[in-house]
């Protein structure tokens, strides 16, 4: 049981590692400040859990639900999330390094002041999420839904958004965040219209 493993790690001032947990439902569990290493979580649900400052190293989450959880200042290193949910969750000021996200739903979640490095995001839904003041470094995107996302003060230089949904994305008044971003011709037309450019 994951709850017992967490309790034991607290008692030993240790970490949860080298284990697989499947089909568990955890409610209001305090995982803050915990370290998990080489852990697999399959079909697990975290409801209202406090996971602030958690450290996740070489972890795999598959079909897990982290919706409405507190994950601020969390640290993710070499983690893989497949078909997971984190609707309305808070990841602000977290760091993601060598993270792989595939097929997840992360709508209405908060990524303010996060740092992403060497990450791959494929076929995920971030509708109406907050990506303000984010730093991206070597991030690969494929068919990601960013519709309605706020990228306020987030430089998108070198990000390839050409096959992503960027309908209704929000920027600062100057649209400076878009400098150096890669977009498709159709996206460029839509953005030009929003900038007040008349295309003839």
PDB file of C-alpha atoms in Angstrom:
ATOM      1  CA  UNK A   1       0.000   0.000   0.000  1.00  0.00           C
ATOM      2  CA  UNK A   2       1.334   3.417  -0.979  1.00  0.00           C
ATOM      3  CA  UNK A   3      -0.016   5.119   2.151  1.00  0.00           C
ATOM      4  CA  UNK A   4       1.929   2.667   4.320  1.00  0.00           C
ATOM      5  CA  UNK A   5       5.069   3.120   2.231  1.00  0.00           C
ATOM      6  CA  UNK A   6       4.782   6.887   2.700  1.00  0.00           C
ATOM      7  CA  UNK A   7       4.325   6.506   6.465  1.00  0.00           C
ATOM      8  CA  UNK A   8       7.358   4.215   6.693  1.00  0.00           C
ATOM      9  CA  UNK A   9       9.460   6.633   4.670  1.00  0.00           C
ATOM     10  CA  UNK A  10       8.468   9.454   7.018  1.00  0.00           C
ATOM     11  CA  UNK A  11       9.414   7.387  10.072  1.00  0.00           C
ATOM     12  CA  UNK A  12      12.808   6.453   8.623  1.00  0.00           C
ATOM     13  CA  UNK A  13      13.434   9.893   7.138  1.00  0.00           C
ATOM     14  CA  UNK A  14      13.854   7.977   3.886  1.00  0.00           C
ATOM     15  CA  UNK A  15      12.263   7.835   0.440  1.00  0.00           C
ATOM     16  CA  UNK A  16       9.774   5.589  -1.350  1.00  0.00           C
ATOM     17  CA  UNK A  17      11.634   3.581  -3.960  1.00  0.00           C
ATOM     18  CA  UNK A  18      11.889   0.476  -6.128  1.00  0.00           C
ATOM     19  CA  UNK A  19       8.160  -0.318  -5.972  1.00  0.00           C
ATOM     20  CA  UNK A  20       4.985  -0.608  -8.048  1.00  0.00           C
ATOM     21  CA  UNK A  21       1.589   0.546  -6.791  1.00  0.00           C
ATOM     22  CA  UNK A  22      -1.544  -0.242  -8.762  1.00  0.00           C
ATOM     23  CA  UNK A  23      -5.240   0.621  -8.473  1.00  0.00           C
ATOM     24  CA  UNK A  24      -4.939   2.656  -5.279  1.00  0.00           C
ATOM     25  CA  UNK A  25      -7.117   5.611  -4.254  1.00  0.00           C
ATOM     26  CA  UNK A  26      -5.566   8.090  -1.857  1.00  0.00           C
ATOM     27  CA  UNK A  27      -7.554  10.935  -0.281  1.00  0.00           C
ATOM     28  CA  UNK A  28      -6.105  13.988   1.477  1.00  0.00           C
ATOM     29  CA  UNK A  29      -2.759  12.232   1.912  1.00  0.00           C
ATOM     30  CA  UNK A  30       0.240  14.360   2.873  1.00  0.00           C
ATOM     31  CA  UNK A  31       3.039  13.626   0.418  1.00  0.00           C
ATOM     32  CA  UNK A  32       4.682  17.041   0.762  1.00  0.00           C
ATOM     33  CA  UNK A  33       8.467  17.038   0.745  1.00  0.00           C
ATOM     34  CA  UNK A  34       8.589  13.319  -0.022  1.00  0.00           C
ATOM     35  CA  UNK A  35      11.046  11.733  -2.450  1.00  0.00           C
ATOM     36  CA  UNK A  36      10.034   8.914  -4.796  1.00  0.00           C
ATOM     37  CA  UNK A  37      12.604   7.056  -6.846  1.00  0.00           C
ATOM     38  CA  UNK A  38      12.141   4.226  -9.376  1.00  0.00           C
ATOM     39  CA  UNK A  39       8.421   3.991  -8.570  1.00  0.00           C
ATOM     40  CA  UNK A  40       5.614   2.904 -10.912  1.00  0.00           C
ATOM     41  CA  UNK A  41       2.074   4.150 -10.286  1.00  0.00           C
ATOM     42  CA  UNK A  42      -0.640   2.482 -12.362  1.00  0.00           C
ATOM     43  CA  UNK A  43      -4.362   3.362 -12.284  1.00  0.00           C
ATOM     44  CA  UNK A  44      -3.915   5.324  -9.046  1.00  0.00           C
ATOM     45  CA  UNK A  45      -6.092   8.241  -7.936  1.00  0.00           C
ATOM     46  CA  UNK A  46      -4.857  11.071  -5.717  1.00  0.00           C
ATOM     47  CA  UNK A  47      -7.762  13.135  -4.376  1.00  0.00           C
ATOM     48  CA  UNK A  48      -7.015  16.418  -2.635  1.00  0.00           C
ATOM     49  CA  UNK A  49      -3.474  15.299  -1.799  1.00  0.00           C
ATOM     50  CA  UNK A  50      -0.747  17.710  -0.725  1.00  0.00           C
ATOM     51  CA  UNK A  51       2.278  16.938  -2.909  1.00  0.00           C
ATOM     52  CA  UNK A  52       4.110  20.238  -2.617  1.00  0.00           C
ATOM     53  CA  UNK A  53       7.916  20.011  -2.774  1.00  0.00           C
ATOM     54  CA  UNK A  54       7.716  16.333  -3.768  1.00  0.00           C
ATOM     55  CA  UNK A  55      10.697  14.934  -5.664  1.00  0.00           C
ATOM     56  CA  UNK A  56      10.009  12.356  -8.378  1.00  0.00           C
ATOM     57  CA  UNK A  57      13.002  10.585  -9.940  1.00  0.00           C
ATOM     58  CA  UNK A  58      12.759   7.848 -12.567  1.00  0.00           C
ATOM     59  CA  UNK A  59       9.037   7.452 -11.917  1.00  0.00           C
ATOM     60  CA  UNK A  60       6.304   6.233 -14.233  1.00  0.00           C
ATOM     61  CA  UNK A  61       2.650   7.194 -13.918  1.00  0.00           C
ATOM     62  CA  UNK A  62       0.132   5.431 -16.116  1.00  0.00           C
ATOM     63  CA  UNK A  63      -3.625   6.171 -16.138  1.00  0.00           C
ATOM     64  CA  UNK A  64      -3.296   8.089 -12.872  1.00  0.00           C
ATOM     65  CA  UNK A  65      -5.479  10.972 -11.691  1.00  0.00           C
ATOM     66  CA  UNK A  66      -3.804  13.910  -9.921  1.00  0.00           C
ATOM     67  CA  UNK A  67      -6.696  16.332 -10.403  1.00  0.00           C
ATOM     68  CA  UNK A  68      -6.988  19.226  -7.947  1.00  0.00           C
ATOM     69  CA  UNK A  69      -3.794  18.233  -6.137  1.00  0.00           C
ATOM     70  CA  UNK A  70      -1.171  20.639  -4.801  1.00  0.00           C
ATOM     71  CA  UNK A  71       2.113  20.030  -6.617  1.00  0.00           C
ATOM     72  CA  UNK A  72       3.749  23.420  -6.245  1.00  0.00           C
ATOM     73  CA  UNK A  73       7.571  23.438  -6.197  1.00  0.00           C
ATOM     74  CA  UNK A  74       7.671  19.768  -7.170  1.00  0.00           C
ATOM     75  CA  UNK A  75      10.737  18.365  -8.936  1.00  0.00           C
ATOM     76  CA  UNK A  76      10.435  15.842 -11.785  1.00  0.00           C
ATOM     77  CA  UNK A  77      13.507  14.110 -13.197  1.00  0.00           C
ATOM     78  CA  UNK A  78      13.301  11.447 -15.923  1.00  0.00           C
ATOM     79  CA  UNK A  79       9.586  10.885 -15.313  1.00  0.00           C
ATOM     80  CA  UNK A  80       7.063   9.373 -17.722  1.00  0.00           C
ATOM     81  CA  UNK A  81       3.346  10.154 -17.568  1.00  0.00           C
ATOM     82  CA  UNK A  82       1.005   8.300 -19.919  1.00  0.00           C
ATOM     83  CA  UNK A  83      -2.753   8.932 -20.170  1.00  0.00           C
ATOM     84  CA  UNK A  84      -2.843  10.746 -16.826  1.00  0.00           C
ATOM     85  CA  UNK A  85      -5.127  13.515 -15.588  1.00  0.00           C
ATOM     86  CA  UNK A  86      -4.312  16.609 -13.541  1.00  0.00           C
ATOM     87  CA  UNK A  87      -7.287  18.911 -14.044  1.00  0.00           C
ATOM     88  CA  UNK A  88      -7.093  22.065 -11.954  1.00  0.00           C
ATOM     89  CA  UNK A  89      -3.859  21.008 -10.258  1.00  0.00           C
ATOM     90  CA  UNK A  90      -1.205  23.475  -9.167  1.00  0.00           C
ATOM     91  CA  UNK A  91       2.358  22.890 -10.438  1.00  0.00           C
ATOM     92  CA  UNK A  92       3.582  26.468  -9.970  1.00  0.00           C
ATOM     93  CA  UNK A  93       7.354  26.952  -9.502  1.00  0.00           C
ATOM     94  CA  UNK A  94       8.030  23.284 -10.322  1.00  0.00           C
ATOM     95  CA  UNK A  95      10.911  21.921 -12.390  1.00  0.00           C
ATOM     96  CA  UNK A  96      10.543  19.305 -15.115  1.00  0.00           C
ATOM     97  CA  UNK A  97      13.704  17.706 -16.509  1.00  0.00           C
ATOM     98  CA  UNK A  98      13.672  14.909 -19.086  1.00  0.00           C
ATOM     99  CA  UNK A  99       9.923  14.574 -18.589  1.00  0.00           C
ATOM    100  CA  UNK A 100       7.747  12.656 -21.071  1.00  0.00           C
ATOM    101  CA  UNK A 101       4.022  13.465 -21.201  1.00  0.00           C
ATOM    102  CA  UNK A 102       1.809  11.438 -23.531  1.00  0.00           C
ATOM    103  CA  UNK A 103      -1.966  11.562 -23.934  1.00  0.00           C
ATOM    104  CA  UNK A 104      -2.722  13.396 -20.696  1.00  0.00           C
ATOM    105  CA  UNK A 105      -5.461  15.863 -19.734  1.00  0.00           C
ATOM    106  CA  UNK A 106      -4.159  18.861 -17.773  1.00  0.00           C
ATOM    107  CA  UNK A 107      -6.869  21.466 -18.392  1.00  0.00           C
ATOM    108  CA  UNK A 108      -7.202  24.445 -16.011  1.00  0.00           C
ATOM    109  CA  UNK A 109      -3.912  23.552 -14.303  1.00  0.00           C
ATOM    110  CA  UNK A 110      -1.312  26.056 -13.149  1.00  0.00           C
ATOM    111  CA  UNK A 111       2.323  26.052 -14.361  1.00  0.00           C
ATOM    112  CA  UNK A 112       3.295  29.607 -13.416  1.00  0.00           C
ATOM    113  CA  UNK A 113       7.071  30.105 -13.058  1.00  0.00           C
ATOM    114  CA  UNK A 114       7.877  26.494 -13.962  1.00  0.00           C
ATOM    115  CA  UNK A 115      11.040  25.328 -15.722  1.00  0.00           C
ATOM    116  CA  UNK A 116      10.992  22.708 -18.506  1.00  0.00           C
ATOM    117  CA  UNK A 117      14.204  21.179 -19.867  1.00  0.00           C
ATOM    118  CA  UNK A 118      14.659  18.322 -22.382  1.00  0.00           C
ATOM    119  CA  UNK A 119      10.948  17.428 -22.193  1.00  0.00           C
ATOM    120  CA  UNK A 120       8.629  15.761 -24.702  1.00  0.00           C
ATOM    121  CA  UNK A 121       4.902  16.540 -24.729  1.00  0.00           C
ATOM    122  CA  UNK A 122       2.698  14.569 -27.104  1.00  0.00           C
ATOM    123  CA  UNK A 123      -1.084  14.625 -27.640  1.00  0.00           C
ATOM    124  CA  UNK A 124      -1.837  16.289 -24.302  1.00  0.00           C
ATOM    125  CA  UNK A 125      -4.683  18.668 -23.459  1.00  0.00           C
ATOM    126  CA  UNK A 126      -3.745  21.864 -21.580  1.00  0.00           C
ATOM    127  CA  UNK A 127      -6.938  23.779 -22.406  1.00  0.00           C
ATOM    128  CA  UNK A 128      -7.245  27.005 -20.375  1.00  0.00           C
ATOM    129  CA  UNK A 129      -4.101  26.271 -18.341  1.00  0.00           C
ATOM    130  CA  UNK A 130      -1.730  28.976 -17.051  1.00  0.00           C
ATOM    131  CA  UNK A 131       1.831  29.023 -18.414  1.00  0.00           C
ATOM    132  CA  UNK A 132       2.835  32.507 -17.283  1.00  0.00           C
ATOM    133  CA  UNK A 133       6.528  33.321 -16.734  1.00  0.00           C
ATOM    134  CA  UNK A 134       7.606  29.813 -17.780  1.00  0.00           C
ATOM    135  CA  UNK A 135      11.078  28.913 -19.067  1.00  0.00           C
ATOM    136  CA  UNK A 136      11.300  26.325 -21.841  1.00  0.00           C
ATOM    137  CA  UNK A 137      14.614  24.765 -22.856  1.00  0.00           C
ATOM    138  CA  UNK A 138      14.722  22.064 -25.532  1.00  0.00           C
ATOM    139  CA  UNK A 139      11.049  21.085 -25.360  1.00  0.00           C
ATOM    140  CA  UNK A 140       9.465  19.014 -28.166  1.00  0.00           C
ATOM    141  CA  UNK A 141       5.712  19.407 -28.760  1.00  0.00           C
ATOM    142  CA  UNK A 142       3.446  17.222 -30.869  1.00  0.00           C
ATOM    143  CA  UNK A 143      -0.324  17.729 -31.328  1.00  0.00           C
ATOM    144  CA  UNK A 144      -0.769  19.514 -28.005  1.00  0.00           C
ATOM    145  CA  UNK A 145      -3.959  21.419 -27.212  1.00  0.00           C
ATOM    146  CA  UNK A 146      -3.000  24.843 -25.862  1.00  0.00           C
ATOM    147  CA  UNK A 147      -6.340  26.501 -26.634  1.00  0.00           C
ATOM    148  CA  UNK A 148      -7.131  29.332 -24.233  1.00  0.00           C
ATOM    149  CA  UNK A 149      -3.745  29.029 -22.513  1.00  0.00           C
ATOM    150  CA  UNK A 150      -2.091  32.119 -21.025  1.00  0.00           C
ATOM    151  CA  UNK A 151       1.574  32.463 -22.031  1.00  0.00           C
ATOM    152  CA  UNK A 152       1.972  35.864 -20.364  1.00  0.00           C
ATOM    153  CA  UNK A 153       5.703  36.726 -20.067  1.00  0.00           C
ATOM    154  CA  UNK A 154       6.715  33.273 -21.363  1.00  0.00           C
ATOM    155  CA  UNK A 155       9.242  33.355 -24.236  1.00  0.00           C
ATOM    156  CA  UNK A 156       8.267  30.804 -26.891  1.00  0.00           C
ATOM    157  CA  UNK A 157      11.474  31.154 -28.893  1.00  0.00           C
ATOM    158  CA  UNK A 158      12.457  27.904 -30.682  1.00  0.00           C
ATOM    159  CA  UNK A 159       9.213  26.146 -29.664  1.00  0.00           C
ATOM    160  CA  UNK A 160       7.545  24.415 -32.608  1.00  0.00           C
ATOM    161  CA  UNK A 161       3.805  25.021 -32.226  1.00  0.00           C
ATOM    162  CA  UNK A 162       2.963  24.273 -35.846  1.00  0.00           C
ATOM    163  CA  UNK A 163       0.838  21.164 -35.242  1.00  0.00           C
ATOM    164  CA  UNK A 164      -0.566  22.318 -31.889  1.00  0.00           C
ATOM    165  CA  UNK A 165      -3.909  23.985 -31.176  1.00  0.00           C
ATOM    166  CA  UNK A 166      -3.148  27.568 -30.136  1.00  0.00           C
ATOM    167  CA  UNK A 167      -6.639  29.022 -30.581  1.00  0.00           C
ATOM    168  CA  UNK A 168      -7.321  31.862 -28.171  1.00  0.00           C
ATOM    169  CA  UNK A 169      -3.923  31.812 -26.499  1.00  0.00           C
ATOM    170  CA  UNK A 170      -3.176  34.895 -24.388  1.00  0.00           C
ATOM    171  CA  UNK A 171      -0.053  37.068 -24.437  1.00  0.00           C
ATOM    172  CA  UNK A 172       1.046  40.477 -23.262  1.00  0.00           C
ATOM    173  CA  UNK A 173      -0.057  43.517 -25.284  1.00  0.00           C
ATOM    174  CA  UNK A 174       3.159  43.502 -27.316  1.00  0.00           C
ATOM    175  CA  UNK A 175       2.955  39.807 -28.271  1.00  0.00           C
ATOM    176  CA  UNK A 176       6.700  39.702 -27.541  1.00  0.00           C
ATOM    177  CA  UNK A 177       6.345  36.138 -26.255  1.00  0.00           C
ATOM    178  CA  UNK A 178       5.907  34.938 -29.855  1.00  0.00           C
ATOM    179  CA  UNK A 179       9.307  36.102 -31.098  1.00  0.00           C
ATOM    180  CA  UNK A 180      11.208  33.132 -32.511  1.00  0.00           C
ATOM    181  CA  UNK A 181       8.319  30.667 -32.146  1.00  0.00           C
ATOM    182  CA  UNK A 182       7.592  28.309 -35.042  1.00  0.00           C
ATOM    183  CA  UNK A 183       4.000  28.321 -36.298  1.00  0.00           C
ATOM    184  CA  UNK A 184       2.183  27.067 -39.378  1.00  0.00           C
ATOM    185  CA  UNK A 185       1.051  29.367 -42.197  1.00  0.00           C
ATOM    186  CA  UNK A 186      -2.565  29.066 -41.051  1.00  0.00           C
ATOM    187  CA  UNK A 187      -1.628  29.889 -37.465  1.00  0.00           C
ATOM    188  CA  UNK A 188       0.401  32.862 -38.686  1.00  0.00           C
ATOM    189  CA  UNK A 189      -2.658  34.265 -40.475  1.00  0.00           C
ATOM    190  CA  UNK A 190      -4.794  33.942 -37.342  1.00  0.00           C
ATOM    191  CA  UNK A 191      -2.126  35.585 -35.204  1.00  0.00           C
ATOM    192  CA  UNK A 192      -1.699  38.386 -37.732  1.00  0.00           C
ATOM    193  CA  UNK A 193      -5.410  39.143 -37.551  1.00  0.00           C
ATOM    194  CA  UNK A 194      -5.222  39.322 -33.773  1.00  0.00           C
ATOM    195  CA  UNK A 195      -2.334  41.750 -34.124  1.00  0.00           C
ATOM    196  CA  UNK A 196      -4.548  43.984 -36.242  1.00  0.00           C
ATOM    197  CA  UNK A 197      -2.774  43.205 -39.509  1.00  0.00           C
ATOM    198  CA  UNK A 198      -5.024  43.269 -42.556  1.00  0.00           C
ATOM    199  CA  UNK A 199      -4.215  40.506 -45.027  1.00  0.00           C
ATOM    200  CA  UNK A 200      -5.140  41.230 -48.632  1.00  0.00           C
TER     201      UNK A 200
END
